[in-house]
PDB file of C-alpha atoms and ligand atoms in Angstrom:
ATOM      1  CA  UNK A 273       0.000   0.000   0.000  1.00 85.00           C
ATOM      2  CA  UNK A 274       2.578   2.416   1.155  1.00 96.00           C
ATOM      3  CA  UNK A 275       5.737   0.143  -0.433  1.00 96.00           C
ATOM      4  CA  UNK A 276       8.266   2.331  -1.972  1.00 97.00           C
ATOM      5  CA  UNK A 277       6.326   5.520  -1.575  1.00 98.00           C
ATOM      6  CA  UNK A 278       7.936   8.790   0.397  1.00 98.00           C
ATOM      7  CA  UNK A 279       6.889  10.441   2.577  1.00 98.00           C
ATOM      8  CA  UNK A 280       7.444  13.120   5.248  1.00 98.00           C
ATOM      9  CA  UNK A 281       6.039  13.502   8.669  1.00 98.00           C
ATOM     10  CA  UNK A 282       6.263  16.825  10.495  1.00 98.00           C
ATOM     11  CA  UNK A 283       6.824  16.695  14.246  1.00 98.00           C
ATOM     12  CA  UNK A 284       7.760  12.758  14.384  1.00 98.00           C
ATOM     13  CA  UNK A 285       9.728  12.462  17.352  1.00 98.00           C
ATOM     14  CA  UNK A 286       7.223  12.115  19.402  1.00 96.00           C
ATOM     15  CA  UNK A 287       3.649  11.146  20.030  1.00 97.00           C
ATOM     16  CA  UNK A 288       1.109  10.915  17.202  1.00 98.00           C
ATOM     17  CA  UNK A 289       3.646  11.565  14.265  1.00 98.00           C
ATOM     18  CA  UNK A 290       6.207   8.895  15.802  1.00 98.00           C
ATOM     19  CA  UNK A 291       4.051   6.379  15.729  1.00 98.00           C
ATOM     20  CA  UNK A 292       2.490   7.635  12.214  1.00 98.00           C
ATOM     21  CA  UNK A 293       6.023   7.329  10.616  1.00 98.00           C
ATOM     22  CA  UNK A 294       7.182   4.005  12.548  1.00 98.00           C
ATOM     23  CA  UNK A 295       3.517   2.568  10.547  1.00 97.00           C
ATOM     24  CA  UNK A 296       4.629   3.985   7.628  1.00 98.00           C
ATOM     25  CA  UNK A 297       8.132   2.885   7.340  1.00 97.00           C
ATOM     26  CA  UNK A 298       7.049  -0.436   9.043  1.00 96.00           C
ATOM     27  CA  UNK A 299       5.053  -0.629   5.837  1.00 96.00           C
ATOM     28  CA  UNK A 300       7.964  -0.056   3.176  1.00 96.00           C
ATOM     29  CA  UNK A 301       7.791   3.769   3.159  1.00 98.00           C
ATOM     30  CA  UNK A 302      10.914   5.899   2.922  1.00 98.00           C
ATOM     31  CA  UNK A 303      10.083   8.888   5.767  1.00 98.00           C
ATOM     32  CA  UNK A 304      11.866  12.374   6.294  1.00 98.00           C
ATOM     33  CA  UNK A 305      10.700  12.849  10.189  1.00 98.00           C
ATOM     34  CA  UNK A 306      11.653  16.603  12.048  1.00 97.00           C
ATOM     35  CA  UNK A 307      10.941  17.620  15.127  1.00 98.00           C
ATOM     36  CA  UNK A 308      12.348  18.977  18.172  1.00 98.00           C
ATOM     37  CA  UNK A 309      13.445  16.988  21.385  1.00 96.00           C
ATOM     38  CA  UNK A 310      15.139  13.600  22.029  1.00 96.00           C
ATOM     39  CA  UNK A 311      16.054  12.696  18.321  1.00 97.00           C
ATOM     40  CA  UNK A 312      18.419   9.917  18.773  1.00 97.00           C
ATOM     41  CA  UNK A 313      15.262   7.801  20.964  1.00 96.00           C
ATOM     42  CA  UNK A 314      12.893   8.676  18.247  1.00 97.00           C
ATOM     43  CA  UNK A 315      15.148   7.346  15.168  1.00 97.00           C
ATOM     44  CA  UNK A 316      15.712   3.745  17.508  1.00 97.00           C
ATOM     45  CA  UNK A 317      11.975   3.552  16.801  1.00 96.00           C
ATOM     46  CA  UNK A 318      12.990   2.670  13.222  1.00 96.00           C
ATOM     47  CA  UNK A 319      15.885   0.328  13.545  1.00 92.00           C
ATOM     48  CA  UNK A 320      13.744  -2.952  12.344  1.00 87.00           C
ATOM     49  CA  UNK A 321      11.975  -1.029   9.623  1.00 87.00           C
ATOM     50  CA  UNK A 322      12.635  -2.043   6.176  1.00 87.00           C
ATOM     51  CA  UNK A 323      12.820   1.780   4.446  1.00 93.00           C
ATOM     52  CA  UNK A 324      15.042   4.625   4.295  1.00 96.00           C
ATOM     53  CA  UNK A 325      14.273   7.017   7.169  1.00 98.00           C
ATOM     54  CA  UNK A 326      15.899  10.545   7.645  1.00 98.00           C
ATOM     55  CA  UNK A 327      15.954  13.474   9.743  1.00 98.00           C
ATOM     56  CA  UNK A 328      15.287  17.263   9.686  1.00 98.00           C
ATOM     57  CA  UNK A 329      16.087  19.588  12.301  1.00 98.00           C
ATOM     58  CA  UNK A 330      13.645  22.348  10.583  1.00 98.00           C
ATOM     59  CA  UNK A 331      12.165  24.702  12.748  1.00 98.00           C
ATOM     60  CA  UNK A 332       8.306  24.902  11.585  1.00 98.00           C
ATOM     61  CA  UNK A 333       8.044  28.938  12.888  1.00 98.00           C
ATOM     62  CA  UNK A 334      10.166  29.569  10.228  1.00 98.00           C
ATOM     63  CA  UNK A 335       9.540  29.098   6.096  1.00 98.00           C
ATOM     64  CA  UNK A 336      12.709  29.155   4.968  1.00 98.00           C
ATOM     65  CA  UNK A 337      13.469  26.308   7.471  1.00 98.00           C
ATOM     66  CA  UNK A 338      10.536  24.635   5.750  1.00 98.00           C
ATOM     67  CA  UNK A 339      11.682  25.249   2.453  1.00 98.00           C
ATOM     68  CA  UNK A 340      15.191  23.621   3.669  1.00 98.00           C
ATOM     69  CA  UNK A 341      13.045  20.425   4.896  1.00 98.00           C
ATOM     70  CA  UNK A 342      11.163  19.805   1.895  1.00 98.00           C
ATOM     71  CA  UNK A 343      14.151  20.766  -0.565  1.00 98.00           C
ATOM     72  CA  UNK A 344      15.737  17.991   1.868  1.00 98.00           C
ATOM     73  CA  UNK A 345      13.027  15.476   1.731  1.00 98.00           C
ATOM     74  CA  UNK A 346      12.667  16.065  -2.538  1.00 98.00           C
ATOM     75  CA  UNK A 347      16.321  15.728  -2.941  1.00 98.00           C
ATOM     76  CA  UNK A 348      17.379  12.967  -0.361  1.00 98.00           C
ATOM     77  CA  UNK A 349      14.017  10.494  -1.825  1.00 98.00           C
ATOM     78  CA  UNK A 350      13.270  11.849  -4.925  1.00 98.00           C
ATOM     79  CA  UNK A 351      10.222  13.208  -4.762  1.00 98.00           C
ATOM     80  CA  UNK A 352       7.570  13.440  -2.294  1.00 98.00           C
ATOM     81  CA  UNK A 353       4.260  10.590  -2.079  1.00 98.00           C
ATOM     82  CA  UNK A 354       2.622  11.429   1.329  1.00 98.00           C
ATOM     83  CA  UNK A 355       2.507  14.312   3.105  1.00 98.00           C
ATOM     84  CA  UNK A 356       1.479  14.336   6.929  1.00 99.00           C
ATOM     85  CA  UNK A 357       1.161  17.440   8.511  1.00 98.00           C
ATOM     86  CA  UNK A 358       1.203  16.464  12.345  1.00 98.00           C
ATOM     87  CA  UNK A 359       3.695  18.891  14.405  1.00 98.00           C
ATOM     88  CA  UNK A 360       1.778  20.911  16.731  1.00 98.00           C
ATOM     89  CA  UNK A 361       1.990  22.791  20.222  1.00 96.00           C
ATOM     90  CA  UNK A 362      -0.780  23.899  22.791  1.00 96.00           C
ATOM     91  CA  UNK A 363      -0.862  26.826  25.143  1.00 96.00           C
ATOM     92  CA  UNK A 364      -3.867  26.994  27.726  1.00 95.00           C
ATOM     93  CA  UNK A 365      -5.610  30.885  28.823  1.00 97.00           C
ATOM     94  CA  UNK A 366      -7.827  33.266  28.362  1.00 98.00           C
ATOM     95  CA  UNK A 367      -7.739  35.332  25.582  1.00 98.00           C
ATOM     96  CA  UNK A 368      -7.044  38.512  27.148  1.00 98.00           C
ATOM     97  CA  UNK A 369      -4.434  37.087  29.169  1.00 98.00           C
ATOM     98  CA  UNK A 370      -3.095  35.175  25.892  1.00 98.00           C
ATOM     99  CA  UNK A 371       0.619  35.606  25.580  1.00 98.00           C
ATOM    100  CA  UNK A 372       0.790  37.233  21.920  1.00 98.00           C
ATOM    101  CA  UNK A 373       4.200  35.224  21.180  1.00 98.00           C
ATOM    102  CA  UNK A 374       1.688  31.755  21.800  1.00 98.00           C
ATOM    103  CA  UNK A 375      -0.666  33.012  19.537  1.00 98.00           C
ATOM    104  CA  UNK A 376       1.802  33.811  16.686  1.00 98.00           C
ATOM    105  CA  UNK A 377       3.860  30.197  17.222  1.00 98.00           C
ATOM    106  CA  UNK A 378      -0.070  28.352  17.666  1.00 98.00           C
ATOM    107  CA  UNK A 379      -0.664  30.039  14.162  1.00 98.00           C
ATOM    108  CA  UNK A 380       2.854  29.104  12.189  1.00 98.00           C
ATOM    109  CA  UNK A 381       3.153  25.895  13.973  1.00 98.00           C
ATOM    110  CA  UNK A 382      -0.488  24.181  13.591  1.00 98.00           C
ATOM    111  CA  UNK A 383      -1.408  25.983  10.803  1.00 99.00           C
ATOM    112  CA  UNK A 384       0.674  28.111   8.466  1.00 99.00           C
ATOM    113  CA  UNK A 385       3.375  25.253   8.294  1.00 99.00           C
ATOM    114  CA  UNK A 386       0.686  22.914   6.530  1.00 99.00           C
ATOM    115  CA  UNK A 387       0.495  25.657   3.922  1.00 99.00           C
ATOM    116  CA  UNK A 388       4.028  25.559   3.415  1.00 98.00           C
ATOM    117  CA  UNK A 389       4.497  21.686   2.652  1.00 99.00           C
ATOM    118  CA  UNK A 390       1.816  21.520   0.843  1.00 99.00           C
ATOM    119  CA  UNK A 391       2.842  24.023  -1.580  1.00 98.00           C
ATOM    120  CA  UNK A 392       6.301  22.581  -1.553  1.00 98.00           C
ATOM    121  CA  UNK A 393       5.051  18.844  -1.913  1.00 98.00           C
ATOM    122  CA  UNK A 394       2.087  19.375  -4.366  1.00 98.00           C
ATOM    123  CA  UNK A 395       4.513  20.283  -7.805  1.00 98.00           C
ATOM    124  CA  UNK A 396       6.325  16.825  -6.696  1.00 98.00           C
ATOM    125  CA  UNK A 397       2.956  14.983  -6.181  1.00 98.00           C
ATOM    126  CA  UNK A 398       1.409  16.384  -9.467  1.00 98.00           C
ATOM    127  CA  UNK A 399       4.658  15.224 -11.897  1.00 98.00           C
ATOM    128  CA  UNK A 400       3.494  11.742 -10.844  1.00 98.00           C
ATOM    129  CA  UNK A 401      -0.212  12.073 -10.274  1.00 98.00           C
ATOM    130  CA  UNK A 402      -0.076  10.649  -6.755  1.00 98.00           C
ATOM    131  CA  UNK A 403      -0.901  11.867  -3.546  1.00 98.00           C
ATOM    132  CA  UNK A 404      -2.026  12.022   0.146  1.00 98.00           C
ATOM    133  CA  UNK A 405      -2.292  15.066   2.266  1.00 98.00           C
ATOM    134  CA  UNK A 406      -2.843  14.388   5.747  1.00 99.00           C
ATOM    135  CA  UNK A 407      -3.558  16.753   8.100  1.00 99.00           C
ATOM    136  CA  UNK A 408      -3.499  15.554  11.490  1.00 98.00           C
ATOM    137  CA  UNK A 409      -6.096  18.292  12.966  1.00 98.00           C
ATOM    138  CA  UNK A 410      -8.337  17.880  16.049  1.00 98.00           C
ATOM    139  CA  UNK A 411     -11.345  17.205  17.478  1.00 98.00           C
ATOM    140  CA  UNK A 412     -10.790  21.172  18.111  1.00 98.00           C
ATOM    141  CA  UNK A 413     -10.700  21.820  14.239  1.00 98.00           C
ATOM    142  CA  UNK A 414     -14.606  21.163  14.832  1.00 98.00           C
ATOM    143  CA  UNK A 415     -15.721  22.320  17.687  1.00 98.00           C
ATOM    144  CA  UNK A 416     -14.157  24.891  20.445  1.00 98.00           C
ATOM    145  CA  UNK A 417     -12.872  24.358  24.362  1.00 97.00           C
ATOM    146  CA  UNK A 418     -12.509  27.778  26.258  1.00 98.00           C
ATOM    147  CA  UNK A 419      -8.857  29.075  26.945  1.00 97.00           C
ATOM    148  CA  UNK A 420      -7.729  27.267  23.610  1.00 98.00           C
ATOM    149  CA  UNK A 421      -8.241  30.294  21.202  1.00 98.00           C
ATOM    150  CA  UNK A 422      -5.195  30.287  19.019  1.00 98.00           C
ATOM    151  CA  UNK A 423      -5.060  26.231  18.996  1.00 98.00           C
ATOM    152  CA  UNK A 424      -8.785  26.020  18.157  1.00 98.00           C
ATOM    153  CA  UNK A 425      -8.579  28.612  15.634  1.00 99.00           C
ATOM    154  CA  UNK A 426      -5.588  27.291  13.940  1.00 99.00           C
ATOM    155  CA  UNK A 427      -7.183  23.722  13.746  1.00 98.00           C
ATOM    156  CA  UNK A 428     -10.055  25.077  12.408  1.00 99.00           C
ATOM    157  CA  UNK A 429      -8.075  26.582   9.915  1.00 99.00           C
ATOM    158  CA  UNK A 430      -6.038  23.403   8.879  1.00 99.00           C
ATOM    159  CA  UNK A 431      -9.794  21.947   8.333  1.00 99.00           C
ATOM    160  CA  UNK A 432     -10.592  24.631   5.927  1.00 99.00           C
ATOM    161  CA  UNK A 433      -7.534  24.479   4.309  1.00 99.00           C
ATOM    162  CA  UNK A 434      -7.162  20.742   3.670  1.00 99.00           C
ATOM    163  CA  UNK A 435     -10.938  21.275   1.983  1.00 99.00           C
ATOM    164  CA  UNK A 436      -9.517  23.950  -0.620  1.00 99.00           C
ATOM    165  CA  UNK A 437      -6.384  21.553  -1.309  1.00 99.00           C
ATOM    166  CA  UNK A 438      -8.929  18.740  -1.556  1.00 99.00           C
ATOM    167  CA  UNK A 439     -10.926  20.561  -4.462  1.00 99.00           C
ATOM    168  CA  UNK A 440      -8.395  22.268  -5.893  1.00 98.00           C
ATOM    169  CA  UNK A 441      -6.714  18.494  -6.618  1.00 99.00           C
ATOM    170  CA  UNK A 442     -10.390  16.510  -7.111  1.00 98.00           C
ATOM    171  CA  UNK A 443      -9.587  15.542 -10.502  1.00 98.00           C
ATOM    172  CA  UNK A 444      -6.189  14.271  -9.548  1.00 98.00           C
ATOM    173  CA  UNK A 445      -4.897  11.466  -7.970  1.00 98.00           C
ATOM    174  CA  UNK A 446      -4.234  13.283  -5.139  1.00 98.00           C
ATOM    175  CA  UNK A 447      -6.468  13.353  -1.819  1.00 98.00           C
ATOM    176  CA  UNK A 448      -6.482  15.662   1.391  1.00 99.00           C
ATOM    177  CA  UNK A 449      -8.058  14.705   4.188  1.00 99.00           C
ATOM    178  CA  UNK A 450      -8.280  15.957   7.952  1.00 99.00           C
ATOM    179  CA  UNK A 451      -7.789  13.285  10.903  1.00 99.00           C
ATOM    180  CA  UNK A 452      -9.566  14.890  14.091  1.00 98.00           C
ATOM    181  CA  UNK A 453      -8.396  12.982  17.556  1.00 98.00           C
ATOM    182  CA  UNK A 454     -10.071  13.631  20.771  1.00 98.00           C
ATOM    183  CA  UNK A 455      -7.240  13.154  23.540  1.00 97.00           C
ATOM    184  CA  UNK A 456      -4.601  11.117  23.124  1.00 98.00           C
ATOM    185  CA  UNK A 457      -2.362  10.517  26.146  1.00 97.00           C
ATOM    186  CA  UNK A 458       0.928  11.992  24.802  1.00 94.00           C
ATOM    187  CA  UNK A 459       3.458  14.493  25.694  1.00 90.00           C
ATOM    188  CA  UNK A 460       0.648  17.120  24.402  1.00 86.00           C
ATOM    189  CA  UNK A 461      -1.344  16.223  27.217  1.00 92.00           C
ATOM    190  CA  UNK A 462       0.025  15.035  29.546  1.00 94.00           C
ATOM    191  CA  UNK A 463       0.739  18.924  30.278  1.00 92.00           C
ATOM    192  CA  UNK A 464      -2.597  19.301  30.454  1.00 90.00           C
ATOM    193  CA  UNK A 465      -3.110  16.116  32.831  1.00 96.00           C
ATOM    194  CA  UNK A 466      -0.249  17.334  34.964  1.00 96.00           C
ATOM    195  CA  UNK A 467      -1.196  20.821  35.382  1.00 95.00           C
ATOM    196  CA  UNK A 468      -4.978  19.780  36.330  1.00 95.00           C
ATOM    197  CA  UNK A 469      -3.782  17.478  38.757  1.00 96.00           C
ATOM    198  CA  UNK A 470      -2.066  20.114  40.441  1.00 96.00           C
ATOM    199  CA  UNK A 471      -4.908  22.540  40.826  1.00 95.00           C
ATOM    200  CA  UNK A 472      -7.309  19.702  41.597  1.00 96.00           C
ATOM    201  CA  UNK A 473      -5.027  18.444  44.371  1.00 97.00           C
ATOM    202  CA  UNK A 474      -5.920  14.982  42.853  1.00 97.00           C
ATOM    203  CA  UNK A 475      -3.532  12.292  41.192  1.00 97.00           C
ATOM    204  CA  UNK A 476      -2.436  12.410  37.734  1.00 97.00           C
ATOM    205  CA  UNK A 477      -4.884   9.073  37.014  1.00 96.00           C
ATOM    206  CA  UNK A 478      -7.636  11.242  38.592  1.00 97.00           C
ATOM    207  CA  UNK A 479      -7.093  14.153  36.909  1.00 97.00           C
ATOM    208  CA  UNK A 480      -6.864  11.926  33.721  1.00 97.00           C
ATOM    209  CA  UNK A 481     -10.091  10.595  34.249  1.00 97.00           C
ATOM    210  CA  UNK A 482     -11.882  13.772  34.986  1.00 97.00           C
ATOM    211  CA  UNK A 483     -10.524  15.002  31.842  1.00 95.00           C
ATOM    212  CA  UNK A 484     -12.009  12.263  29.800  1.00 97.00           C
ATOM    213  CA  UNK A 485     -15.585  12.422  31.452  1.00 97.00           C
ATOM    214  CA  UNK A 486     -15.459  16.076  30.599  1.00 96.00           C
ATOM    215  CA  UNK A 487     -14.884  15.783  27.092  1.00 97.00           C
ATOM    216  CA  UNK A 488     -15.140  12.301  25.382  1.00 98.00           C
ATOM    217  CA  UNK A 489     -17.826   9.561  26.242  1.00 98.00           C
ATOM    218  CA  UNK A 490     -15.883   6.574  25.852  1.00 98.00           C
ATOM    219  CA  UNK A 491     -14.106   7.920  29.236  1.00 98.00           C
ATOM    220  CA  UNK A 492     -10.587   6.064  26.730  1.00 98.00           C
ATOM    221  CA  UNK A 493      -7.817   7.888  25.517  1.00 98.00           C
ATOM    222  CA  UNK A 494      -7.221   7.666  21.614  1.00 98.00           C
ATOM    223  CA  UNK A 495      -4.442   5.932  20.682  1.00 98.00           C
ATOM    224  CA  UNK A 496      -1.222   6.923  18.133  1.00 98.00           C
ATOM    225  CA  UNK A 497      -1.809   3.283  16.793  1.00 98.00           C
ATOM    226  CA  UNK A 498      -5.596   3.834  15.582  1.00 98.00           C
ATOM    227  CA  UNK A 499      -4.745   7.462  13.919  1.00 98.00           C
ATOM    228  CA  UNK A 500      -1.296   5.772  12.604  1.00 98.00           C
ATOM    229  CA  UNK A 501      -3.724   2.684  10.800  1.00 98.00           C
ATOM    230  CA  UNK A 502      -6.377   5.806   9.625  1.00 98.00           C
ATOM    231  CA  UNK A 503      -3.224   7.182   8.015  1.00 98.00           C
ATOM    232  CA  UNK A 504      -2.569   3.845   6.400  1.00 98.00           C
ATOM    233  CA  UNK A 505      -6.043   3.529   5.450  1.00 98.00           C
ATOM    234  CA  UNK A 506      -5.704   6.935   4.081  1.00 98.00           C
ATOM    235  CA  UNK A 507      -3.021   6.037   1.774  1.00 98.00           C
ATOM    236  CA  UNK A 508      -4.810   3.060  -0.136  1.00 98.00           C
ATOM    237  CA  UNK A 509      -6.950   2.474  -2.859  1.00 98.00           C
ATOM    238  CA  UNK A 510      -9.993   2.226  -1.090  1.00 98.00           C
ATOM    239  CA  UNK A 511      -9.372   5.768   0.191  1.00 98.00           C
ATOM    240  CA  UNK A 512      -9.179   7.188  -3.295  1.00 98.00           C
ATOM    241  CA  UNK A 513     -12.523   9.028  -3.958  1.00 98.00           C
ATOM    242  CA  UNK A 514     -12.548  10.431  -0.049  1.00 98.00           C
ATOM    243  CA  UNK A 515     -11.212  13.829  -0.677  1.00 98.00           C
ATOM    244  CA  UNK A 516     -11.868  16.738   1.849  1.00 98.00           C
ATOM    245  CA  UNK A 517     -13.140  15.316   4.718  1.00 98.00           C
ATOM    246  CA  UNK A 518     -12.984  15.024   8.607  1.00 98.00           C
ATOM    247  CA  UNK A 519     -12.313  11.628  10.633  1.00 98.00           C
ATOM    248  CA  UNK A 520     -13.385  11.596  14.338  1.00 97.00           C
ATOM    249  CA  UNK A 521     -11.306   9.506  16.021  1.00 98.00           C
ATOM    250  CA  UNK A 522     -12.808  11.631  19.486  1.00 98.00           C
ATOM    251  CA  UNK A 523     -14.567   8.732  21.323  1.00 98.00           C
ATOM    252  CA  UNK A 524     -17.879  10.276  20.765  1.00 98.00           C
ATOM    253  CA  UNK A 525     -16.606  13.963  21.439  1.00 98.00           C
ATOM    254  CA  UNK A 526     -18.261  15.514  18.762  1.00 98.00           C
ATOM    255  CA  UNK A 527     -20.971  13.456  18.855  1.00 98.00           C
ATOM    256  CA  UNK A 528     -22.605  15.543  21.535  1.00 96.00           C
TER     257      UNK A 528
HETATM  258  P1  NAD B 858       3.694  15.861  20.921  1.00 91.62           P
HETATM  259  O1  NAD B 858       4.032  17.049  21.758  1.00 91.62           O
HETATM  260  O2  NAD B 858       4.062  14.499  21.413  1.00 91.62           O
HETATM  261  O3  NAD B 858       4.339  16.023  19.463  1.00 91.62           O
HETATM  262  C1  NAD B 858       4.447  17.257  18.807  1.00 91.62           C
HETATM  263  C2  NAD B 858       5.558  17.176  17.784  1.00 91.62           C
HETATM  264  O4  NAD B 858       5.687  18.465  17.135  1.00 91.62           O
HETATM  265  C3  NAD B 858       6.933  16.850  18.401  1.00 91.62           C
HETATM  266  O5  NAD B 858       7.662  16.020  17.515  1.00 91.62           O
HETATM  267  C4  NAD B 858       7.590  18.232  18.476  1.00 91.62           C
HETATM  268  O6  NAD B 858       9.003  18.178  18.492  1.00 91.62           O
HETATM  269  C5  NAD B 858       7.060  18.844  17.198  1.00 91.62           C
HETATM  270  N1  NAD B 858       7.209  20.292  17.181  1.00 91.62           N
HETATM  271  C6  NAD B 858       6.791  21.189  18.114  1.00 91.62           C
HETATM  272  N2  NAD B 858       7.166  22.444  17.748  1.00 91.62           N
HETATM  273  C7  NAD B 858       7.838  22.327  16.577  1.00 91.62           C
HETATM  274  C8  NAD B 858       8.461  23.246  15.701  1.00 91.62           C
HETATM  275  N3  NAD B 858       8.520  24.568  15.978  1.00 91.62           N
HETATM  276  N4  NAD B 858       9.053  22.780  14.585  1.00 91.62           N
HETATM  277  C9  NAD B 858       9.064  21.450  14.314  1.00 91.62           C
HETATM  278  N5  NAD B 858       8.459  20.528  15.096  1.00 91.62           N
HETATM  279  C10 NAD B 858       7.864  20.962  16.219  1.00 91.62           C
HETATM  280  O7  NAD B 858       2.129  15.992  20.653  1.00 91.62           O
HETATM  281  P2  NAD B 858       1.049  15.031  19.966  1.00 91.62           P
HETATM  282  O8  NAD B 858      -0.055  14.895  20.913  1.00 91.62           O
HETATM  283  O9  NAD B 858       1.684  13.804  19.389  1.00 91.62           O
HETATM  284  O10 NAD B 858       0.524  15.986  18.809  1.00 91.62           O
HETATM  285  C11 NAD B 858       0.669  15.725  17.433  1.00 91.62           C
HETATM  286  C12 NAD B 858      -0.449  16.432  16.684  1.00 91.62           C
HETATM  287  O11 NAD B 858      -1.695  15.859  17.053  1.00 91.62           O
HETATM  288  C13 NAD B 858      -0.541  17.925  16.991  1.00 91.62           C
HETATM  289  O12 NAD B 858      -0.826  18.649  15.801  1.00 91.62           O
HETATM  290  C14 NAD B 858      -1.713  17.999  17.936  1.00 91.62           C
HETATM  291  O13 NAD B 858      -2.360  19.257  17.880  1.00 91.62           O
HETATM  292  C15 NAD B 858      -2.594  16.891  17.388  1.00 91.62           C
HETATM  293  N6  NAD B 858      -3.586  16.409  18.329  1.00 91.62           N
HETATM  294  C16 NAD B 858      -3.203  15.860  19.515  1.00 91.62           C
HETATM  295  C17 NAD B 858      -4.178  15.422  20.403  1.00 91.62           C
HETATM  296  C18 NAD B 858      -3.845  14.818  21.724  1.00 91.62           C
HETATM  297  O14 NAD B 858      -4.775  14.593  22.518  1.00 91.62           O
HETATM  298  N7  NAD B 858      -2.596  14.499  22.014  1.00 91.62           N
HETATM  299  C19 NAD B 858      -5.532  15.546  20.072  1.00 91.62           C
HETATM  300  C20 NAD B 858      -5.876  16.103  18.851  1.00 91.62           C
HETATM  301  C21 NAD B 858      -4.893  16.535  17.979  1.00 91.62           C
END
């Protein structure tokens, strides 16, 4: 399904993008993975996998760094099959007490970076008629939390946009398509677990839990493996005509 193709995975050394580009390299896919943090840990995820995997240091605030990762990714592989646009950071408060510098890395970050490799990977995509765009959004790309303003709006945002690149490339064999996970226990959240269970005075399993029966019904964390087998799913045949839409993988978040 994914055998021989290349792809690249933004913020892959950790989390939801680590696992996404273990999947896909498990699966015979070359990867470019960036990100921030312990890089050495995250590329021992791949030692067993069968493809070509390589890393970016690209910083996603900045577009020239971009321009360096995809120039990277095109020249190292040879073109570019699969796009997943996963890196992302949170910051938690009230808009009026929203530090400004959040807002603006929120914005590049979760949203403006997507622009930039997709513009950058489409021209590659196009010279062989074959594509996947995946945006890894969030359950708050459809719906909004309080004290999230800059993270909902910039997931609401990568929605919108992966629908314009969606009918902008419907009569090619290229897809976009928007994954939208309700929490998954990762680095990402386990801020949010941590902090909670400080001003709750309660454990970190029972601020976990209240967090769940806040939000999603099925009081379970999503998992990196089910969005990493979407992603798969995403890349196959059977996937071809689904072009600009939204997967809830939110435990019946959105359902409410
Ligand atoms: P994570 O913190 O484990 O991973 C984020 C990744 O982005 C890391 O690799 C990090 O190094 C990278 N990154 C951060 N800033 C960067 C920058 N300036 N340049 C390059 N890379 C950068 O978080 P995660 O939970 O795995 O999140 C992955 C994606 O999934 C994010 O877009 C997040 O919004 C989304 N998401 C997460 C959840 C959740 O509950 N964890 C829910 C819905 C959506």
């Amino acid at each position: 399904m994914v055998l021989g193709k290349k792809a690249v995975v933004t913020g892959a050394t950790s989390g939801i993008g680590l696992c996404i580009a273990t999947t896909l390299a498990r699966h015979g896919a070359d990867v470019v993975i960036n990100g921030f943090g312990d890089v050495d840990r995250a590329l021992k995820h791949f030692q067993n996998s069968p493809s070509n995997v390589l890393y970016h240091a690209a910083d996603l605030r900045n577009p020239s760094e971009i321009e360096a990762l995809m120039d990277f990714a095109l020249s190292k592989m040879g073109g570019i099959d699969i796009l997943v646009n996963n890196a992302g950071i949170q910051h938690v408060s009230p808009i009026e007490s929203f530090p400004t510098e959040q807002w603006d890395a929120i914005l590049a970050i979760n949203l403006s970076a997507a622009f930039h490799t997709m513009r950058l990977a489409i021209p590659s995509m196009k010279s062989s008629n074959w594509g996947k765009i995946i945006n890894i959004a969030s359950v708050h790309g459809l719906v909004a939390s309080a004290n999230k303003s800059a993270y909902v709006a910039a997931k609401h945002g990568l929605v919108g946009l992966t629908k314009v690149a969606a009918l902008e490339l419907a009569t090619t064999g290229i897809t976009a398509n928007a994954i939208c996970p309700g929490w998954v226990r990762t680095d990402l959240v386990q801020k949010q677990i941590d902090a909670r269970a400080k001003m709750e005075a309660v454990s970190t399993e029972q601020a976990a839990q209240r967090l769940l029966a806040e939000k999603q019904p099925s009081l379970q964390f999503t998992t990196p493996e089910q969005i990493a087998e979407l992603v798969l799913f995403l890349c196959s045949p059977a996937a071809d005509n689904i072009r600009g839409s939204t997967f809830n993988l939110d435990g019946g978040w959105t359902a409410q």
